[in-house]
JSON list of C-alpha atoms in Angstrom, two decimals:
[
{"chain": "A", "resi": 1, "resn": "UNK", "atom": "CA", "xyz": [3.69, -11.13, 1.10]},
{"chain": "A", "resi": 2, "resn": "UNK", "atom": "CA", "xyz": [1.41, -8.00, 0.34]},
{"chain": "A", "resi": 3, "resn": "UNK", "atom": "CA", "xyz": [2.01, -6.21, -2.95]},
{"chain": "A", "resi": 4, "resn": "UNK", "atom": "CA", "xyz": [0.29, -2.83, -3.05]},
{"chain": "A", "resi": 5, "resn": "UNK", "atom": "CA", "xyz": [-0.60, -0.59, -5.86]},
{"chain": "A", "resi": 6, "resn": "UNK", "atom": "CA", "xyz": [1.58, 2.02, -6.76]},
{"chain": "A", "resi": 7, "resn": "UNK", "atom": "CA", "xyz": [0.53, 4.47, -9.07]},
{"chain": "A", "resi": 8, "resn": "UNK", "atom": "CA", "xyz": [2.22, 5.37, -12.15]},
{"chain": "A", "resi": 9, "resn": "UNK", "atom": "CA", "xyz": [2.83, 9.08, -11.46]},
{"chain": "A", "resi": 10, "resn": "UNK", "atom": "CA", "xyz": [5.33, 7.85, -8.32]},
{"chain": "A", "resi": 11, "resn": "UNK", "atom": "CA", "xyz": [8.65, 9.55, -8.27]},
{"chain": "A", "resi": 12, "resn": "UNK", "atom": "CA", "xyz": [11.74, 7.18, -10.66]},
{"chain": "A", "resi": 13, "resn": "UNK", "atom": "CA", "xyz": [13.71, 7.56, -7.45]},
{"chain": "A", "resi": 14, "resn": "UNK", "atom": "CA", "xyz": [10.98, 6.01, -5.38]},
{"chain": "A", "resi": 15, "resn": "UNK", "atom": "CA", "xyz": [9.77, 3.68, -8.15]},
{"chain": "A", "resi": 16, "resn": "UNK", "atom": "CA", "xyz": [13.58, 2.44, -8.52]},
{"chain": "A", "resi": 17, "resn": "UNK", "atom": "CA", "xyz": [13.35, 2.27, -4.49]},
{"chain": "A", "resi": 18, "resn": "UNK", "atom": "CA", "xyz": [10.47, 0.43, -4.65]},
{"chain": "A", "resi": 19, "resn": "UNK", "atom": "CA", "xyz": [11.58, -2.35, -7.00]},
{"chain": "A", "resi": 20, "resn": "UNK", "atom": "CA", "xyz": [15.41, -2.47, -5.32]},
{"chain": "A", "resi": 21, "resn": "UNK", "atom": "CA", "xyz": [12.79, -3.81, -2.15]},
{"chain": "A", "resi": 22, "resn": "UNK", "atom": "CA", "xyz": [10.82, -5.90, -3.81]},
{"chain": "A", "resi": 23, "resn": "UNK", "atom": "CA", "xyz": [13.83, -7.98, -5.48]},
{"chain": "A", "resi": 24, "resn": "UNK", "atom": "CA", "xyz": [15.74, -8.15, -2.49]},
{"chain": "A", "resi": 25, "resn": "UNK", "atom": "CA", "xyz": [12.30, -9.97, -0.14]},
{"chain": "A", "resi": 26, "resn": "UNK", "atom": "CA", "xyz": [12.71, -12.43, -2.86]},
{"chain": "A", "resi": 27, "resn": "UNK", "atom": "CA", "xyz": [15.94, -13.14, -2.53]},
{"chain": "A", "resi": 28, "resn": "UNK", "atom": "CA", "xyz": [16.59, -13.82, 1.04]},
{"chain": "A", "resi": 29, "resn": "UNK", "atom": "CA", "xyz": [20.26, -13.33, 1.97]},
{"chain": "A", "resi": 30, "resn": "UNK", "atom": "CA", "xyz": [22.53, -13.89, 5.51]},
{"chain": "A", "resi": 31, "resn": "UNK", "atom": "CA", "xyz": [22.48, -11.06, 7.72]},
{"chain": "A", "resi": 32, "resn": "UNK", "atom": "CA", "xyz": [25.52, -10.74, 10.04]},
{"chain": "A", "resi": 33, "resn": "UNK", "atom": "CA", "xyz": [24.34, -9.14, 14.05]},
{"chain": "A", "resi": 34, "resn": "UNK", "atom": "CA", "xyz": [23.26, -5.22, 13.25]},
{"chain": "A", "resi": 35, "resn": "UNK", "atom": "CA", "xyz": [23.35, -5.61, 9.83]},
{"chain": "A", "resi": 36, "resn": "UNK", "atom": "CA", "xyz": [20.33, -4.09, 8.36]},
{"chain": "A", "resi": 37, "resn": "UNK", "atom": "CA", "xyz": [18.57, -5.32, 5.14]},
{"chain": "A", "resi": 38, "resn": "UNK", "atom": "CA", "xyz": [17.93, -3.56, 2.01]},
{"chain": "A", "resi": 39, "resn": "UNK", "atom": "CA", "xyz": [14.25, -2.85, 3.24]},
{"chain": "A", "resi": 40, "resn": "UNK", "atom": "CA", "xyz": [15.05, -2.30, 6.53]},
{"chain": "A", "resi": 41, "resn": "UNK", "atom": "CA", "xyz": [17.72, 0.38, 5.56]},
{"chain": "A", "resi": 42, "resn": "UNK", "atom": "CA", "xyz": [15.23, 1.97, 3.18]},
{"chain": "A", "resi": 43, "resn": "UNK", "atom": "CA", "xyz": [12.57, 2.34, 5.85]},
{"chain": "A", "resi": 44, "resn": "UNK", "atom": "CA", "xyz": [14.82, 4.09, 7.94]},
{"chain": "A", "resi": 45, "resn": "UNK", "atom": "CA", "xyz": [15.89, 6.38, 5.09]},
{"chain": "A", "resi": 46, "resn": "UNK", "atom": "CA", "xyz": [12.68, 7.76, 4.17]},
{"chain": "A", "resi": 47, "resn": "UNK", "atom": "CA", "xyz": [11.67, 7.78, 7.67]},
{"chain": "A", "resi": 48, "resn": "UNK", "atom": "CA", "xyz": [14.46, 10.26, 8.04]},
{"chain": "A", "resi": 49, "resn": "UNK", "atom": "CA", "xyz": [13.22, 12.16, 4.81]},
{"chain": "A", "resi": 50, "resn": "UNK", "atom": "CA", "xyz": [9.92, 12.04, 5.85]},
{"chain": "A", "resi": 51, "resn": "UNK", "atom": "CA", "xyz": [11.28, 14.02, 9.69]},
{"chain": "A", "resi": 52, "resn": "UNK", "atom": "CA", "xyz": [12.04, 16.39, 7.18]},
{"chain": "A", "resi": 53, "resn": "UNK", "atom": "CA", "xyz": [9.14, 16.47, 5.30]},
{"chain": "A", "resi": 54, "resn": "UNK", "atom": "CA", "xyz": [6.48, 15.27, 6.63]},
{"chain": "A", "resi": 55, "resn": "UNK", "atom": "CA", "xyz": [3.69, 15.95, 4.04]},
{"chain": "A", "resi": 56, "resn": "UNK", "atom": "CA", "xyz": [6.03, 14.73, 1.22]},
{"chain": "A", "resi": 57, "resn": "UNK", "atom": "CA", "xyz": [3.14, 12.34, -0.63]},
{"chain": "A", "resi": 58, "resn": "UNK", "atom": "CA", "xyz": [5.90, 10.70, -2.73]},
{"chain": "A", "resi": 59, "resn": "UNK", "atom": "CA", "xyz": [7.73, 9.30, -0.10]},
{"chain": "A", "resi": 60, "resn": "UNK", "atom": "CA", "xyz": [4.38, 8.42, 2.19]},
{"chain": "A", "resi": 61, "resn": "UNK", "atom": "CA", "xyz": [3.49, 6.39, -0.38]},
{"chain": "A", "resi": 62, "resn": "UNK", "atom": "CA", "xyz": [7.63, 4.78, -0.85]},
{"chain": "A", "resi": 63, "resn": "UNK", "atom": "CA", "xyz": [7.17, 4.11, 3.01]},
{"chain": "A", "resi": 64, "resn": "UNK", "atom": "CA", "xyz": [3.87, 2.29, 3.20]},
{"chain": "A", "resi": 65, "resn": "UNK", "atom": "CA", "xyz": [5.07, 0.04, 0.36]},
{"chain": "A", "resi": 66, "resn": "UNK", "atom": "CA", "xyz": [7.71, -0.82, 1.97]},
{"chain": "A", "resi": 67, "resn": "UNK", "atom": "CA", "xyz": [6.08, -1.27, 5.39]},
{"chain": "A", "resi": 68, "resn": "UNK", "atom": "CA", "xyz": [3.49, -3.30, 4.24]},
{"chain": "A", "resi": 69, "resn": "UNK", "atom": "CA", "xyz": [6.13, -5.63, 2.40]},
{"chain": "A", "resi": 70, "resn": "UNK", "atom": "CA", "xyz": [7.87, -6.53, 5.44]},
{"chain": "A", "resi": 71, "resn": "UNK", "atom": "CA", "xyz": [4.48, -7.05, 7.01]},
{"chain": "A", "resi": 72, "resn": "UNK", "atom": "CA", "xyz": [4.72, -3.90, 9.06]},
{"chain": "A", "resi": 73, "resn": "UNK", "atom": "CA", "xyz": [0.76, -3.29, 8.51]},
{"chain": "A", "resi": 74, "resn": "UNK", "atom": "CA", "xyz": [-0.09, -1.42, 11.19]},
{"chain": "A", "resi": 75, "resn": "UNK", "atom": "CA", "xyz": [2.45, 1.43, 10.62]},
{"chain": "A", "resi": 76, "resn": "UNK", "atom": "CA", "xyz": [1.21, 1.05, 7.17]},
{"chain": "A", "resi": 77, "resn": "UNK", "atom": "CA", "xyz": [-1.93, 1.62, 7.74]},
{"chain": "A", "resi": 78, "resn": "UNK", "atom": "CA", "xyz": [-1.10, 4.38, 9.55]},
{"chain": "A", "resi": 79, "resn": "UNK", "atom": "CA", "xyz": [1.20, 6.01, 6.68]},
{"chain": "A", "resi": 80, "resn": "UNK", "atom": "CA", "xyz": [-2.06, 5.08, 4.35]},
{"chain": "A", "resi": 81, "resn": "UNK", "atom": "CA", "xyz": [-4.32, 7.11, 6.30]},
{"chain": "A", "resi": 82, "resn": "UNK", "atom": "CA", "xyz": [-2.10, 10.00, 6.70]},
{"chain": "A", "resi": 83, "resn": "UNK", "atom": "CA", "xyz": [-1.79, 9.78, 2.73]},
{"chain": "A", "resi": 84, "resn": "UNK", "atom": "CA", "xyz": [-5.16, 9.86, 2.01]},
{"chain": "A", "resi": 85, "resn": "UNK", "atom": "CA", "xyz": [-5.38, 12.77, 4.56]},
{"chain": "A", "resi": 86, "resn": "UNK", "atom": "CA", "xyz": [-3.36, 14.76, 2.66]},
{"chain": "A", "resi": 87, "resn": "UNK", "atom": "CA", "xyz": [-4.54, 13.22, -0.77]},
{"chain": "A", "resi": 88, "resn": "UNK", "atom": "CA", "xyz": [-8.49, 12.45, -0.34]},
{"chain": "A", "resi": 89, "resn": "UNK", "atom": "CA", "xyz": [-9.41, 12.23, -3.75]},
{"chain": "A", "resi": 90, "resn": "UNK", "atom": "CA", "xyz": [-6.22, 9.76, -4.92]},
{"chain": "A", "resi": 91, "resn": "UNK", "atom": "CA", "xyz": [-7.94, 6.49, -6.06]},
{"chain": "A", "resi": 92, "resn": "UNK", "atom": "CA", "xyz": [-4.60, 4.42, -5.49]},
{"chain": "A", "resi": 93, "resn": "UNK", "atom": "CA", "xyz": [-3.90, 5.57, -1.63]},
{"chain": "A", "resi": 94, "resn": "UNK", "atom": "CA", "xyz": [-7.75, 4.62, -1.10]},
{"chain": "A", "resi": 95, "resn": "UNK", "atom": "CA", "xyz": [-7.46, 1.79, -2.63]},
{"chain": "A", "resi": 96, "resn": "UNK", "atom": "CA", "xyz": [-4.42, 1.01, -0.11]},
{"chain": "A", "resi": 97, "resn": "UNK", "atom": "CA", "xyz": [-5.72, 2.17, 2.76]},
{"chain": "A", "resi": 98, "resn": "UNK", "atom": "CA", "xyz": [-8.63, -0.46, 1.88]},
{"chain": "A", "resi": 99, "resn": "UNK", "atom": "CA", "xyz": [-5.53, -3.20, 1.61]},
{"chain": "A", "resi": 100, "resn": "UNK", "atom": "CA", "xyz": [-4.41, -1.97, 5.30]},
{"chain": "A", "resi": 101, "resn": "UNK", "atom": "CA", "xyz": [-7.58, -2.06, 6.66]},
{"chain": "A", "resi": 102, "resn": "UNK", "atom": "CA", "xyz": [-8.27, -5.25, 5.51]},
{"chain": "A", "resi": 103, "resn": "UNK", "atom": "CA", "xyz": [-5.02, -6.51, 6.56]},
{"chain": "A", "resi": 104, "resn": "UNK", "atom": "CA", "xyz": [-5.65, -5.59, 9.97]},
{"chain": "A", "resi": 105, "resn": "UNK", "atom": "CA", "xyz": [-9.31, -6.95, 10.16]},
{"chain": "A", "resi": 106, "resn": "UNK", "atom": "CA", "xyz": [-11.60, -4.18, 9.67]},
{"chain": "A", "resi": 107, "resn": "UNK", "atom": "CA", "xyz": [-13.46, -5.42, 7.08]},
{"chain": "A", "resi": 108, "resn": "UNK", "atom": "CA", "xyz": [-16.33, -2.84, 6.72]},
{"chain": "A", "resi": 109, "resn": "UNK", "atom": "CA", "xyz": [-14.00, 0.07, 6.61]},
{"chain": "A", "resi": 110, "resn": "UNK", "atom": "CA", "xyz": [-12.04, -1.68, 4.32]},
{"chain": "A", "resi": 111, "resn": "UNK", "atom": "CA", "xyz": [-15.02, -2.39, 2.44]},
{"chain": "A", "resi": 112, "resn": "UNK", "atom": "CA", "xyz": [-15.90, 1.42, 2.58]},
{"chain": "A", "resi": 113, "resn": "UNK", "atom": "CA", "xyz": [-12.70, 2.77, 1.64]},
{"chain": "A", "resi": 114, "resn": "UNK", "atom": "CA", "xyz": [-12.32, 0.40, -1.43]},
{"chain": "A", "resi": 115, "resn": "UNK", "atom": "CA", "xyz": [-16.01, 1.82, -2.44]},
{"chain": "A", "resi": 116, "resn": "UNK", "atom": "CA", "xyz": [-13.88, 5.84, -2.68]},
{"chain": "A", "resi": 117, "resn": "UNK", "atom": "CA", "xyz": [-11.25, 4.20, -4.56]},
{"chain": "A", "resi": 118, "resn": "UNK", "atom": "CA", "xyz": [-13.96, 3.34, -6.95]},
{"chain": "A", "resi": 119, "resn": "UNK", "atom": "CA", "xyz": [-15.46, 6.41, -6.64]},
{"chain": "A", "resi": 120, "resn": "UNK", "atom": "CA", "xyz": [-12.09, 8.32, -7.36]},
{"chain": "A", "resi": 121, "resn": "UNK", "atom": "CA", "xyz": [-11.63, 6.23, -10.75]},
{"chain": "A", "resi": 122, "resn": "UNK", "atom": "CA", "xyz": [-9.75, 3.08, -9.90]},
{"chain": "A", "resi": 123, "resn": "UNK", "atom": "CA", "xyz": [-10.26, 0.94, -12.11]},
{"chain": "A", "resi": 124, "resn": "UNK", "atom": "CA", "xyz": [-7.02, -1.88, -11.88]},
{"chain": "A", "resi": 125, "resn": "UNK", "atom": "CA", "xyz": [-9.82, -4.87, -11.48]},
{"chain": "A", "resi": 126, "resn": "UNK", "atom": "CA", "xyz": [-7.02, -7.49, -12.57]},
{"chain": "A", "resi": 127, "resn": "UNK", "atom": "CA", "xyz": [-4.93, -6.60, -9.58]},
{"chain": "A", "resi": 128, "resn": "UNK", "atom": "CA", "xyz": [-7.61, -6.39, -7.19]},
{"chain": "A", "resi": 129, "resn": "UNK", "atom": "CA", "xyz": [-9.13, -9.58, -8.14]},
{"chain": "A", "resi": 130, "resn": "UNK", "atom": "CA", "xyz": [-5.69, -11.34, -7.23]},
{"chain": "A", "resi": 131, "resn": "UNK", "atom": "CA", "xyz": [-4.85, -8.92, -4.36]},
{"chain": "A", "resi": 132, "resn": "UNK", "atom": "CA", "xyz": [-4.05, -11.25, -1.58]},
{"chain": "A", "resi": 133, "resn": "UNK", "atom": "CA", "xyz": [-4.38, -8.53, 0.78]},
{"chain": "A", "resi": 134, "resn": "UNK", "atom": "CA", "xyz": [-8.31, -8.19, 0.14]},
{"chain": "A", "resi": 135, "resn": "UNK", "atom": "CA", "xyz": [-8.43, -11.93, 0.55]},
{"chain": "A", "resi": 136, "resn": "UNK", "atom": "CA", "xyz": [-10.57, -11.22, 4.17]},
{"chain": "A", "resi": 137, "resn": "UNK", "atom": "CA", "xyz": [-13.24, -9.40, 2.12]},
{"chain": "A", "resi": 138, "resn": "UNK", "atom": "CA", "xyz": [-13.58, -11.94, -0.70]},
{"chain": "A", "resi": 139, "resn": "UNK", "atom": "CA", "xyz": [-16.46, -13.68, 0.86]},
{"chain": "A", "resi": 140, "resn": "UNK", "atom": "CA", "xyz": [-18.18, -11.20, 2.36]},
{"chain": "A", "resi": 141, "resn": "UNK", "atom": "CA", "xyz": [-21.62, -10.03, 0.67]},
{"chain": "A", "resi": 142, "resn": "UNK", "atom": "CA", "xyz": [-21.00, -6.10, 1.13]},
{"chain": "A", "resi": 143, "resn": "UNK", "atom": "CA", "xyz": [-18.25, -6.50, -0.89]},
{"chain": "A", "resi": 144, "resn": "UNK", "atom": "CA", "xyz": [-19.28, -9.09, -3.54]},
{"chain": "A", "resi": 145, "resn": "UNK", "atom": "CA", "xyz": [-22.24, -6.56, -3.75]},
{"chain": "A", "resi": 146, "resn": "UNK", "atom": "CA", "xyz": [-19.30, -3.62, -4.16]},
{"chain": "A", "resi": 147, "resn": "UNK", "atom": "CA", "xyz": [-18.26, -5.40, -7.32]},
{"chain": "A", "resi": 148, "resn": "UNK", "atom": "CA", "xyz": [-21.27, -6.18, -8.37]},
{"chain": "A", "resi": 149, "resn": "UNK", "atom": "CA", "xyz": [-22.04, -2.42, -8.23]},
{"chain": "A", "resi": 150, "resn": "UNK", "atom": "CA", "xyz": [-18.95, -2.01, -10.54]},
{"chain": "A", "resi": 151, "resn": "UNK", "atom": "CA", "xyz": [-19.74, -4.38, -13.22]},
{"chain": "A", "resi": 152, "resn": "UNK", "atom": "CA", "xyz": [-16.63, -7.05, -11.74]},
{"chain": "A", "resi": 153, "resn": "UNK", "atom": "CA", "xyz": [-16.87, -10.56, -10.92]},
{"chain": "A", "resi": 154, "resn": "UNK", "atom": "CA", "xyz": [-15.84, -11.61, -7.54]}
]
């Protein structure tokens, strides 16, 4: 299961959102025929919020979370790039849109895009280092050369 960053500055609403998800993928429960999960019913809710506002970086960044902890990661990644389209110089959508990438096998834009998050000022080494959604690039020399570049030990 993917855990993302989310930056501190995210909405409470989304934040509380955000957490409601996370608990309920960990505990699994019975679902009776059309009954929709938490996460499910969340997706669909900012989905409808985001019909409505479509450049609403708040909840862009609610619904890739959410996406890419059900394992949606291609709609994530396109909700990450569409984030970072609206936010270029946010460290923590780059820095997501590097997890997407990676997720969905392109390593050297993944690779890239983790180099801007860098660039932009992130600086959560800790969580990268035990990001299992970077786990593709781990052994490749571009990006052990990344880190290197940034004073962190691969």
């Amino acid at each position: 299961m993917a855990f993302r960053c989310v930056p501190e500055n995210l909405c409470l609403f989304a934040q509380h959102v955000l957490l409601r998800a996370i608990a309920a993928l960990a505990q699994p429960r019975p679902q009776g025929e059309g009954d929709l999960g938490l996460v499910e019913f969340q997706i669909e809710f900012f989905d409808r919020i985001l019909s409505r506002n479509p450049n609403d970086t708040a909840i862009l960044r609610a619904l890739g979370e959410l996406l890419a902890l059900k394992g949606q990661y291609a709609r994530s990644l396109e909700i990450d790039q569409r984030l970072v389209t609206l936010a270029p110089t946010d460290c923590v959508a780059r820095y997501n849109l590097a997890c997407s990438l990676a997720m969905q096998g392109s390593t050297n834009d993944a690779i890239a895009e983790l180099s801007r998050a860098f660039q932009y000022g992130y600086d959560d080494f800790g969580h990268l280092e035990m990001d299992p959604d970077l786990d593709s690039l781990r052994k490749l020399p571009a990006y052990q050369d990344l880190l290197r570049q940034y004073g962190v030990s691969g």
